[in-house]
mmCIF file of C-alpha atoms and ligand atoms in Angstrom:
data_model
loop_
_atom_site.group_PDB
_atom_site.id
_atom_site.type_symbol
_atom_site.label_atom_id
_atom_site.label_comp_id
_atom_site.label_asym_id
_atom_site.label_seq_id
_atom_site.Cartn_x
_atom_site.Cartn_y
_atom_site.Cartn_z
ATOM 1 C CA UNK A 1 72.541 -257.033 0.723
ATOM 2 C CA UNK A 2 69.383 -258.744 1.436
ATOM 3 C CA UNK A 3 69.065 -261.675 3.510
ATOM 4 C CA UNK A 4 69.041 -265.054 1.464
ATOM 5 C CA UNK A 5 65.431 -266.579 1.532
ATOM 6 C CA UNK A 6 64.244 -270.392 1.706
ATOM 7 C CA UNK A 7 61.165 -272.030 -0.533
ATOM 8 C CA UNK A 8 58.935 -274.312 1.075
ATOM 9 C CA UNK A 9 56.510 -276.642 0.780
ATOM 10 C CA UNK A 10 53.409 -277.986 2.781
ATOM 11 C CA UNK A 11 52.628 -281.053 0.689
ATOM 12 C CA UNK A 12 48.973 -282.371 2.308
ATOM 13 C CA UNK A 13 46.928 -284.889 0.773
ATOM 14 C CA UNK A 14 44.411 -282.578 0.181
ATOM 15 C CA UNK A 15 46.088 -279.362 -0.097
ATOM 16 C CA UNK A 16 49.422 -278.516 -1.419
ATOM 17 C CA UNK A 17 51.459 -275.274 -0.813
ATOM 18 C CA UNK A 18 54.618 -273.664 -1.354
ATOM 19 C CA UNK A 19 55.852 -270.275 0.037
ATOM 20 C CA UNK A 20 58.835 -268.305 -0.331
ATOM 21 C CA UNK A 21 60.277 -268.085 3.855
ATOM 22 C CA UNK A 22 62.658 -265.117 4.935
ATOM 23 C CA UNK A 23 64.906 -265.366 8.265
ATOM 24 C CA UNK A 24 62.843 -265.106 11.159
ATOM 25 C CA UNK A 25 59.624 -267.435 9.782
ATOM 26 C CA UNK A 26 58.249 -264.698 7.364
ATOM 27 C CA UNK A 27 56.149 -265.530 4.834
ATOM 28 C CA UNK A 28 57.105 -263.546 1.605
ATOM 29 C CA UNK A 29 55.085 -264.855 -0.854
ATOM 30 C CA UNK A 30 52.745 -267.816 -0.177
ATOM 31 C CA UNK A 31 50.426 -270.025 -3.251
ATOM 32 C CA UNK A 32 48.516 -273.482 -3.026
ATOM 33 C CA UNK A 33 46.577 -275.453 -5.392
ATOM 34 C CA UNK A 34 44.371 -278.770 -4.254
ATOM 35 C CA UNK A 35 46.940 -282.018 -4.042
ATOM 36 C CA UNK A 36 46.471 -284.291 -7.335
ATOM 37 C CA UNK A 37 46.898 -287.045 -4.560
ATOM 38 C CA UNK A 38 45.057 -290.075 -7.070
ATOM 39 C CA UNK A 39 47.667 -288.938 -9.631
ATOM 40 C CA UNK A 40 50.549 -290.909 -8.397
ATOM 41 C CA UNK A 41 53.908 -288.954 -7.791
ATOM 42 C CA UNK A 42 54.749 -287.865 -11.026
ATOM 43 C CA UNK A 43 51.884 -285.233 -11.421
ATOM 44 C CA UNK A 44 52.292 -284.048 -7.587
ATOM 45 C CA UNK A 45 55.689 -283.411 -8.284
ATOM 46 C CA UNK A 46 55.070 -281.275 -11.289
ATOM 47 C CA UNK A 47 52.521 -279.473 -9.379
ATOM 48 C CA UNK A 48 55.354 -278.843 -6.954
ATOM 49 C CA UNK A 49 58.081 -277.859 -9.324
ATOM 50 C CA UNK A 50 55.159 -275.124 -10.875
ATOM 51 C CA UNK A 51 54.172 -273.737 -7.714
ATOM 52 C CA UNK A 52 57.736 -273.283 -6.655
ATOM 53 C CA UNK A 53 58.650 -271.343 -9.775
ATOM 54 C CA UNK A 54 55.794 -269.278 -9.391
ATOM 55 C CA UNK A 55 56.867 -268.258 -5.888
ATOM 56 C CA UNK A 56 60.478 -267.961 -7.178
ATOM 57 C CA UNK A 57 59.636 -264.858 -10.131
ATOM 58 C CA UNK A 58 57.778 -263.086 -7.009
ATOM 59 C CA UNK A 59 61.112 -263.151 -5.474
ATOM 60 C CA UNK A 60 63.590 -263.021 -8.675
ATOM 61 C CA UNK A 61 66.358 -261.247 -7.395
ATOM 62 C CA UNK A 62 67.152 -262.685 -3.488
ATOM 63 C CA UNK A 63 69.698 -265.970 -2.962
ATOM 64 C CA UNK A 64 67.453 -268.591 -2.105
ATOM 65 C CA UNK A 65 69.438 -271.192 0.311
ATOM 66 C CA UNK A 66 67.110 -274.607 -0.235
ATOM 67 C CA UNK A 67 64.275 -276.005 -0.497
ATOM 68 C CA UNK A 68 62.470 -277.642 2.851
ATOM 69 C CA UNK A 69 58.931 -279.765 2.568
ATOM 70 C CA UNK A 70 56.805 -281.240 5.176
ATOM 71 C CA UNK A 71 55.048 -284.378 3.729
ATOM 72 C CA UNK A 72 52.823 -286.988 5.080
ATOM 73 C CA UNK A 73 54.413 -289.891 6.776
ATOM 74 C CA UNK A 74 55.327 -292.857 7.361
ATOM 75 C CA UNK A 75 58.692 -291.031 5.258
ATOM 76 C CA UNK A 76 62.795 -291.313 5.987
ATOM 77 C CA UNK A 77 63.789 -287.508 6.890
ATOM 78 C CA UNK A 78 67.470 -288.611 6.485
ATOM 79 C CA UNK A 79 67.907 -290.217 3.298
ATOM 80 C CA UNK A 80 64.894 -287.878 2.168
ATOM 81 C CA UNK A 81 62.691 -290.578 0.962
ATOM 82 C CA UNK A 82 58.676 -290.852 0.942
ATOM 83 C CA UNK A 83 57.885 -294.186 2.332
ATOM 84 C CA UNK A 84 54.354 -294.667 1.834
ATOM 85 C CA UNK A 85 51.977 -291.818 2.517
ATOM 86 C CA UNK A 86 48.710 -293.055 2.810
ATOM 87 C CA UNK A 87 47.218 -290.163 1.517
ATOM 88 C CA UNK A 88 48.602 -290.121 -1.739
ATOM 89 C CA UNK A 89 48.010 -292.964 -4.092
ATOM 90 C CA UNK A 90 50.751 -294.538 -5.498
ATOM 91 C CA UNK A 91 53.723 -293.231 -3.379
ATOM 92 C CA UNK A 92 56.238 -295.835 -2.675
ATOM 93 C CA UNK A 93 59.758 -295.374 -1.695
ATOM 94 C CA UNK A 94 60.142 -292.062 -3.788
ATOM 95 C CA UNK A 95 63.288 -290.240 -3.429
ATOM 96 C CA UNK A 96 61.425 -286.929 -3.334
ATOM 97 C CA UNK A 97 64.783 -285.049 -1.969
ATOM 98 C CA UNK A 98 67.268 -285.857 -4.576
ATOM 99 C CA UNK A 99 64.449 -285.723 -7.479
ATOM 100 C CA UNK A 100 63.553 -281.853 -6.213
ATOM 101 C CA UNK A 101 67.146 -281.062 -5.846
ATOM 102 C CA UNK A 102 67.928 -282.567 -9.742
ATOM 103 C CA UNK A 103 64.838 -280.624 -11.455
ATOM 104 C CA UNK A 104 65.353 -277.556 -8.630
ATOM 105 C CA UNK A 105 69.111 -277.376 -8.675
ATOM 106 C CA UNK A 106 68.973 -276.683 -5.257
ATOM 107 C CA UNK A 107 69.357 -278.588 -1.376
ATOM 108 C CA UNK A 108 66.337 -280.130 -0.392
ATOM 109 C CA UNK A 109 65.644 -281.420 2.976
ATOM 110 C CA UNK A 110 62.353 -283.597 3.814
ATOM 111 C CA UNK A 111 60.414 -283.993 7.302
ATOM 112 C CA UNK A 112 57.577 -285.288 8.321
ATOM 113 C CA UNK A 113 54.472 -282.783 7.799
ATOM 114 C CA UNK A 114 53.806 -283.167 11.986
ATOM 115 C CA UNK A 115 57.676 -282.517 12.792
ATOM 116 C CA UNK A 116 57.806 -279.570 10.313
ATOM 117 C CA UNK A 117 54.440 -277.774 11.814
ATOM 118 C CA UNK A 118 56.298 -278.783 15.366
ATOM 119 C CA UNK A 119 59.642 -277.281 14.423
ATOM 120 C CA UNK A 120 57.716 -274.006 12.903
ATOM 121 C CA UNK A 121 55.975 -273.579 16.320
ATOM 122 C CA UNK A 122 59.039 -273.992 18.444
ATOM 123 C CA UNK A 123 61.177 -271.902 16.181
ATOM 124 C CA UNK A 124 59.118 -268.730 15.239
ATOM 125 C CA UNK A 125 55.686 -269.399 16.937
ATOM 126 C CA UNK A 126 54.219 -270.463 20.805
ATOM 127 C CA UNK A 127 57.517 -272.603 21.686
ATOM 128 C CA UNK A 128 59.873 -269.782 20.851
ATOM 129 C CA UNK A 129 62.893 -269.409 22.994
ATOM 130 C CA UNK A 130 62.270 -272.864 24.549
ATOM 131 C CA UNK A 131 64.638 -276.080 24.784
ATOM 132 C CA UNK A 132 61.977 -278.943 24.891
ATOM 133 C CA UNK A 133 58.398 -278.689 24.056
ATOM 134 C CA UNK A 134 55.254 -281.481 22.386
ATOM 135 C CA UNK A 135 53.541 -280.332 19.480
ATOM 136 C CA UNK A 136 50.178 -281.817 19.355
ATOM 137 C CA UNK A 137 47.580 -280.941 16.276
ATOM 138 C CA UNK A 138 43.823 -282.177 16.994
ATOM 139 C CA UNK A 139 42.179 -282.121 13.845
ATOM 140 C CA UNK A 140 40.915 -285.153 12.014
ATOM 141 C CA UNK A 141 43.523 -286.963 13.400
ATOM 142 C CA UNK A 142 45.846 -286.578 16.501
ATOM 143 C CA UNK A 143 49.684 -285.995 15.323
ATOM 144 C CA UNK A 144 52.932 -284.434 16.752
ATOM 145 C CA UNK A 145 56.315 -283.566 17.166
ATOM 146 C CA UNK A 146 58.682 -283.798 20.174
ATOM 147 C CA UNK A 147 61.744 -281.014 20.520
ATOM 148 C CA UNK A 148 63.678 -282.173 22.993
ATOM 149 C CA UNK A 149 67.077 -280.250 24.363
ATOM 150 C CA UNK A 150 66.489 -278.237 21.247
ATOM 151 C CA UNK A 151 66.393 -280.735 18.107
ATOM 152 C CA UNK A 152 63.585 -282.985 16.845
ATOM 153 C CA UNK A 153 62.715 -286.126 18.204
ATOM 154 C CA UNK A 154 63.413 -288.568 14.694
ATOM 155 C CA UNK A 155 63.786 -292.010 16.278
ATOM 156 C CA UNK A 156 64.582 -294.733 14.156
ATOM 157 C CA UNK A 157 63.500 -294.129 10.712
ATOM 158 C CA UNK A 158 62.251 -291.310 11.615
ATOM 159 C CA UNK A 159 58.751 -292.597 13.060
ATOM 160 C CA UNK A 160 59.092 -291.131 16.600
ATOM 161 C CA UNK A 161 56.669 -289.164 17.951
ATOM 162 C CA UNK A 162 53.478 -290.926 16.310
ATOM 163 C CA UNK A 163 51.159 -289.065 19.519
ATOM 164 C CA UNK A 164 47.823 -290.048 18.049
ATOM 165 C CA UNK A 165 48.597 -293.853 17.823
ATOM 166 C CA UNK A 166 49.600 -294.401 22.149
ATOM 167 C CA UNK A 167 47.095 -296.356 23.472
ATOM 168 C CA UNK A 168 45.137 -294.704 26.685
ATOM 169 C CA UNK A 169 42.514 -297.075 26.631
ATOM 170 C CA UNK A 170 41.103 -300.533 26.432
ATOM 171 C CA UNK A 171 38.023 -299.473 24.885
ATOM 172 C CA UNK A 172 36.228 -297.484 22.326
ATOM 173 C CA UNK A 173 36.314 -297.518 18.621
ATOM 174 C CA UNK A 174 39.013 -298.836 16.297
ATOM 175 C CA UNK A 175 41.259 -296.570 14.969
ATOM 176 C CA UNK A 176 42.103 -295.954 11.532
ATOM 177 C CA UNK A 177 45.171 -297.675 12.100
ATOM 178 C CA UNK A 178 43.570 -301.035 13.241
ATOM 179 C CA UNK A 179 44.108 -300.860 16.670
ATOM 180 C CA UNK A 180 41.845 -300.447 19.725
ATOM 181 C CA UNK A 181 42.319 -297.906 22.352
ATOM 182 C CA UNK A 182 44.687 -294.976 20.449
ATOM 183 C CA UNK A 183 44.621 -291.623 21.909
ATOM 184 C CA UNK A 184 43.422 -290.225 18.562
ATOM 185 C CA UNK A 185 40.225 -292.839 18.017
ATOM 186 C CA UNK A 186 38.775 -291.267 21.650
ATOM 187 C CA UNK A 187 40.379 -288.146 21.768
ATOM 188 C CA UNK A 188 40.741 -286.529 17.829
ATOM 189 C CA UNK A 189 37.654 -283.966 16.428
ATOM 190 C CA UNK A 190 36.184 -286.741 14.773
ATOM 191 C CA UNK A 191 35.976 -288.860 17.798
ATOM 192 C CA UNK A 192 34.462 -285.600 19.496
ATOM 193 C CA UNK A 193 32.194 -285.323 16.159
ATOM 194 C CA UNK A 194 30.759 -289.139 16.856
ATOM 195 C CA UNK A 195 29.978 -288.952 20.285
ATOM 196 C CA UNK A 196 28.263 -285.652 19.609
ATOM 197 C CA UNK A 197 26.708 -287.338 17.069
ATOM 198 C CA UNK A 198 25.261 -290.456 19.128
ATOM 199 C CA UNK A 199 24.229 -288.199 21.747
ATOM 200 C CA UNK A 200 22.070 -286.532 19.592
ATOM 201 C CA UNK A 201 19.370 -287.197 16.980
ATOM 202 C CA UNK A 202 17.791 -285.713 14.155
ATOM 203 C CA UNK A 203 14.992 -282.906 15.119
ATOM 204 C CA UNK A 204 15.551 -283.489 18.621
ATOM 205 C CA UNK A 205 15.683 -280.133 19.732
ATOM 206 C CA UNK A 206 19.173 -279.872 20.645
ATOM 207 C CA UNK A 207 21.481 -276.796 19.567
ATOM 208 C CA UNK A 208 24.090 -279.539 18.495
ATOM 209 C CA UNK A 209 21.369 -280.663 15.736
ATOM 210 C CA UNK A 210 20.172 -277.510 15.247
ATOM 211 C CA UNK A 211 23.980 -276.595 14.303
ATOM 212 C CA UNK A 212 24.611 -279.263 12.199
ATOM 213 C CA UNK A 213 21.070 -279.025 10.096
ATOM 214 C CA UNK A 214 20.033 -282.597 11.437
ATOM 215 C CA UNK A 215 23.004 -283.937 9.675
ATOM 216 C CA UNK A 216 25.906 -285.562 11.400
ATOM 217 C CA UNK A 217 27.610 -283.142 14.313
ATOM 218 C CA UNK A 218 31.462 -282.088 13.796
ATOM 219 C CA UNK A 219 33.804 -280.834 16.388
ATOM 220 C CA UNK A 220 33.029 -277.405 15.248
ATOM 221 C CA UNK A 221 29.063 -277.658 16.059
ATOM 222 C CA UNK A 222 30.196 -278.662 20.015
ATOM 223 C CA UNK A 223 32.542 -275.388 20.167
ATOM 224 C CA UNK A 224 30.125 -273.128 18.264
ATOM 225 C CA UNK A 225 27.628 -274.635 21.080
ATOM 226 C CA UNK A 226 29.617 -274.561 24.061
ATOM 227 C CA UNK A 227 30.379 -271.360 23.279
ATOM 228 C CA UNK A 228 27.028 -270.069 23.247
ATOM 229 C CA UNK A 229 26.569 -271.687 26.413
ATOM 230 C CA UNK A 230 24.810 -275.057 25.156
ATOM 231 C CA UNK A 231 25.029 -277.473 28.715
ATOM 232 C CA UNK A 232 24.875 -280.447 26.484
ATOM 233 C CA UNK A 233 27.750 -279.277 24.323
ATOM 234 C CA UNK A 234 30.040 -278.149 27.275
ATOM 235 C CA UNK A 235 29.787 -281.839 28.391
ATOM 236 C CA UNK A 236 30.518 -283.362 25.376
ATOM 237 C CA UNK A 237 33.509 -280.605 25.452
ATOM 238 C CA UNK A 238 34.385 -281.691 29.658
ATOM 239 C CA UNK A 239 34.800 -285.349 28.124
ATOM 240 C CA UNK A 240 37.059 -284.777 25.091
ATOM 241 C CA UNK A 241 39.189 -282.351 27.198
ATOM 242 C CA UNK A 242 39.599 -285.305 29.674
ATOM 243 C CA UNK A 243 41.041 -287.481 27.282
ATOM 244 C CA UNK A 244 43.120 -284.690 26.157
ATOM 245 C CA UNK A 245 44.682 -284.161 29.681
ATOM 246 C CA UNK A 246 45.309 -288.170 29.949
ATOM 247 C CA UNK A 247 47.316 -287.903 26.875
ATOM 248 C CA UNK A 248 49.050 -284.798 27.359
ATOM 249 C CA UNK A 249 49.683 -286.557 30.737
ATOM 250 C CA UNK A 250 51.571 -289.292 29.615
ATOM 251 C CA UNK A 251 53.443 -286.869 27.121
ATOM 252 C CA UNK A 252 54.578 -284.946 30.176
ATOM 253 C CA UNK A 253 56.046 -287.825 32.111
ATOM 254 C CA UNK A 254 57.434 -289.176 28.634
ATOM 255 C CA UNK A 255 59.150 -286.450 27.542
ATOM 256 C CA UNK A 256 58.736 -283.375 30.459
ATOM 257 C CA UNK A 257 58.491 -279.987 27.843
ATOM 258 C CA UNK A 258 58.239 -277.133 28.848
ATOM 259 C CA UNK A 259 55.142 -276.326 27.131
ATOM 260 C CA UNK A 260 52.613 -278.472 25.265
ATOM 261 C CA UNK A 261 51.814 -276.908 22.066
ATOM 262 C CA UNK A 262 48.333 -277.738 20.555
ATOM 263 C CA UNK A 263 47.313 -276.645 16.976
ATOM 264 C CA UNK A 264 44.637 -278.078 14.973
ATOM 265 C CA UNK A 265 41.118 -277.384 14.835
ATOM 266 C CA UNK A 266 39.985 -278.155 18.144
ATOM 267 C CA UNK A 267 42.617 -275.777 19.010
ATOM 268 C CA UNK A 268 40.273 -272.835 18.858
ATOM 269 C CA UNK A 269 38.148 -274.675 21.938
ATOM 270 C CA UNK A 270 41.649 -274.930 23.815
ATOM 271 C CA UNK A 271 40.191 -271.619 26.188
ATOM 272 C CA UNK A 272 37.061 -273.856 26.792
ATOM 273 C CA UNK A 273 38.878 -276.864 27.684
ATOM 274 C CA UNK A 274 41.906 -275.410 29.922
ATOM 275 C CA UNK A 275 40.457 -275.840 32.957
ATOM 276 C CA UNK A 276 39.242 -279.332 32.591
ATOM 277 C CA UNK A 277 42.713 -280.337 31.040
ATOM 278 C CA UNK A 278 44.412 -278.751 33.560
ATOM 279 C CA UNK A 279 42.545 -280.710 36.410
ATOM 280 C CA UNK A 280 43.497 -284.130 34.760
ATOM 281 C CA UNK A 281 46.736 -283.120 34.639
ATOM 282 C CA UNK A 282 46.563 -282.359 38.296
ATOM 283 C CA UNK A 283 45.174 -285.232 39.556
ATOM 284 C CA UNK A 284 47.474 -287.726 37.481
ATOM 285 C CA UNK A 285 50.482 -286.569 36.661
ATOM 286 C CA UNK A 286 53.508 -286.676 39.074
ATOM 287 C CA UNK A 287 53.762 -283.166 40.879
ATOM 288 C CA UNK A 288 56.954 -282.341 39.391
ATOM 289 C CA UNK A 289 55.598 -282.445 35.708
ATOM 290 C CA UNK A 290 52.082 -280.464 37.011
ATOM 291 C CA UNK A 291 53.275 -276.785 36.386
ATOM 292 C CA UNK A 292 53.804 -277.426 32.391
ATOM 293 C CA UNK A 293 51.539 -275.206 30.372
ATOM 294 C CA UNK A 294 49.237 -276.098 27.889
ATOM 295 C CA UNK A 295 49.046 -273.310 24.906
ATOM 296 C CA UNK A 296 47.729 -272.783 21.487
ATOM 297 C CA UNK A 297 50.095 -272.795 18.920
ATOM 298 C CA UNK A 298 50.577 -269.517 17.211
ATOM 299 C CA UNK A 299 51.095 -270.116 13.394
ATOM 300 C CA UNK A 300 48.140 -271.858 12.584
ATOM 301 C CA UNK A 301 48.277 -273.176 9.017
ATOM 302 C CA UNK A 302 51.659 -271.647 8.178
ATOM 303 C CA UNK A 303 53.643 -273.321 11.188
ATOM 304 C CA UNK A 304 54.444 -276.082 8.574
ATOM 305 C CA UNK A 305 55.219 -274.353 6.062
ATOM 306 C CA UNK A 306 57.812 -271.752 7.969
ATOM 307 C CA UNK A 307 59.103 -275.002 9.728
ATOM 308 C CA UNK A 308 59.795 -276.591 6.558
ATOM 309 C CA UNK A 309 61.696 -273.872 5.655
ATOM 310 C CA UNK A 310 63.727 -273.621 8.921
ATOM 311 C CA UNK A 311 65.056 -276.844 7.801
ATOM 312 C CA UNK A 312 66.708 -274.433 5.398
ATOM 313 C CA UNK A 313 67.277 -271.253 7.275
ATOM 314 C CA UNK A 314 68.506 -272.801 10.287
ATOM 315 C CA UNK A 315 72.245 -274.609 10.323
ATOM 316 C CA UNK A 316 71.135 -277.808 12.239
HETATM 317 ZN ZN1 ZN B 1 45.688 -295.773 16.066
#
């Protein structure tokens, strides 16, 4: 008798994708299709129902427990409602959970995309086997997910955990959110993008520009660069991965893990940055909390999508 399988999806503002999950995290069948996110609910829900019968005839004849979806915040995990994504135009209040479980005819649960990518990681990826560990993703954006004494951190409403929005500093740019100072508006890719990109100017000379074609410089130009070796690049690199060990900082004495887990793109400069993040850490963190390590997350783009479904596969 084969083991009963979970669906799941990864609903993104840009991206949307639904899988098929056995026990154990593994990915048995796996689709996407770009997010209709100006379409208003209606449509993106279609799209969901569609991709999930398409992963459901790969799978025809194995029990399938649930459905579990990670979806942009702000959202209510408990009563399974989307709040008010800002991603996706037109989303207010929806009752995703009971209107997937009425067209699906099966459970649904709902999380927050962050939690579900941090539950994926600590069940099945870099925070297996542990009680307590931050999930931090720096992409775009700075988000997260706290496991501590081995549940997820929900707060109320389910807004806990919002990593990229503590303020670290007085100054710097305004974030996104309105607010001066966040840990994500100095510390995310794009914050590492801009201040490659004021460093810099067009036909300059620099690697950066040379990377980027004289056009504005992403996070990915300063790791291709530092990589290579590019002095101006490794700096740029030093700086970011201070911020990043101020942050994970106060996420250590906040919620002592036992490992901080960081996905995302910038992940992939993690190797570059250890040893400056690792000296912040050292020089502000209490000595108890010092010893924590700092490792890339293992799933990459599927730990959402396997944590959504370990909503499902998991009894808790
Ligand atoms: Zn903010």
């Amino acid at each position: 008798m084969p083991e009963p399988l979970a669906l799941a999806v990864d609903l993104g503002g840009t991206e949307l994708r639904a899988a098929a999950v056995a026990p154990g995290g593994r990915i048995l069948t796996e689709a996407g299709t770009p997010t209709d996110a100006m379409a208003g609910p209606e449509r993106v829900i279609d799209q969901i129902v569609a991709l999930l019968a398409d992963a459901r005839s790969r799978v025809p004849d194995l029990e399938i427990l649930g459905l579990g979806i990670g979806a942009p915040g702000p959202l209510d995990p408990i009563a399974g409602i989307s709040i008010a994504p800002p991603t996706l135009r037109g989303w207010h209040d929806v009752p995703l959970a009971a209107i997937l479980r009425d067209r699906l005819g099966l459970p649904v649960r709902l999380e927050n995309d962050a939690n579900a990518a941090a539950l994926g990681e600590w069940r099945y990826g870099a925070g297996r086997g542990l009680a307590s560990i931050v999930f931090v993703t720096v992409s775009t954006g700075i988000g997260g997910g706290v496991v501590a004494d081995g549940r997820i951190l929900h707060g109320r409403r389910g807004l806990a955990a919002e990593i990229g929005h503590m303020t670290i500093t007085e100054s710097g740019g305004r974030c996104f959110c309105g607010a001066v100072g966040c840990f994500e508006a100095v510390a995310s890719g794009s914050a590492l993008g801009w201040s490659a990109t004021k460093a810099t100017s067009p036909g300059d000379g620099s690697r950066l520009r040379a990377l980027s074609a004289d056009g504005a410089v992403t996070a990915r130009h300063v790791a291709d660069a530092a990589r290579e070796g590019d002095r101006q690049a490794l700096a740029l690199l030093a700086e970011e991965a201070r911020w990043l060990g101020i942050g994970f900082t106060n996420l250590l004495h906040l919620y002592s893990p036992e490992a901080i887990v960081v996905g995302g793109g910038l992940s992939v400069a993690l190797d570059l940055m250890a040893a400056d993040i690792a000296r912040t850490i050292t020089e502000r963190a209490m000595p108890a909390y010092r010893d924590v390590p700092v490792v890339a997350a293992g799933l990459g783009r599927h730990a959402g999508l396997v944590g959504a479904a370990s909503l499902v596969l998991e009894a808790n």
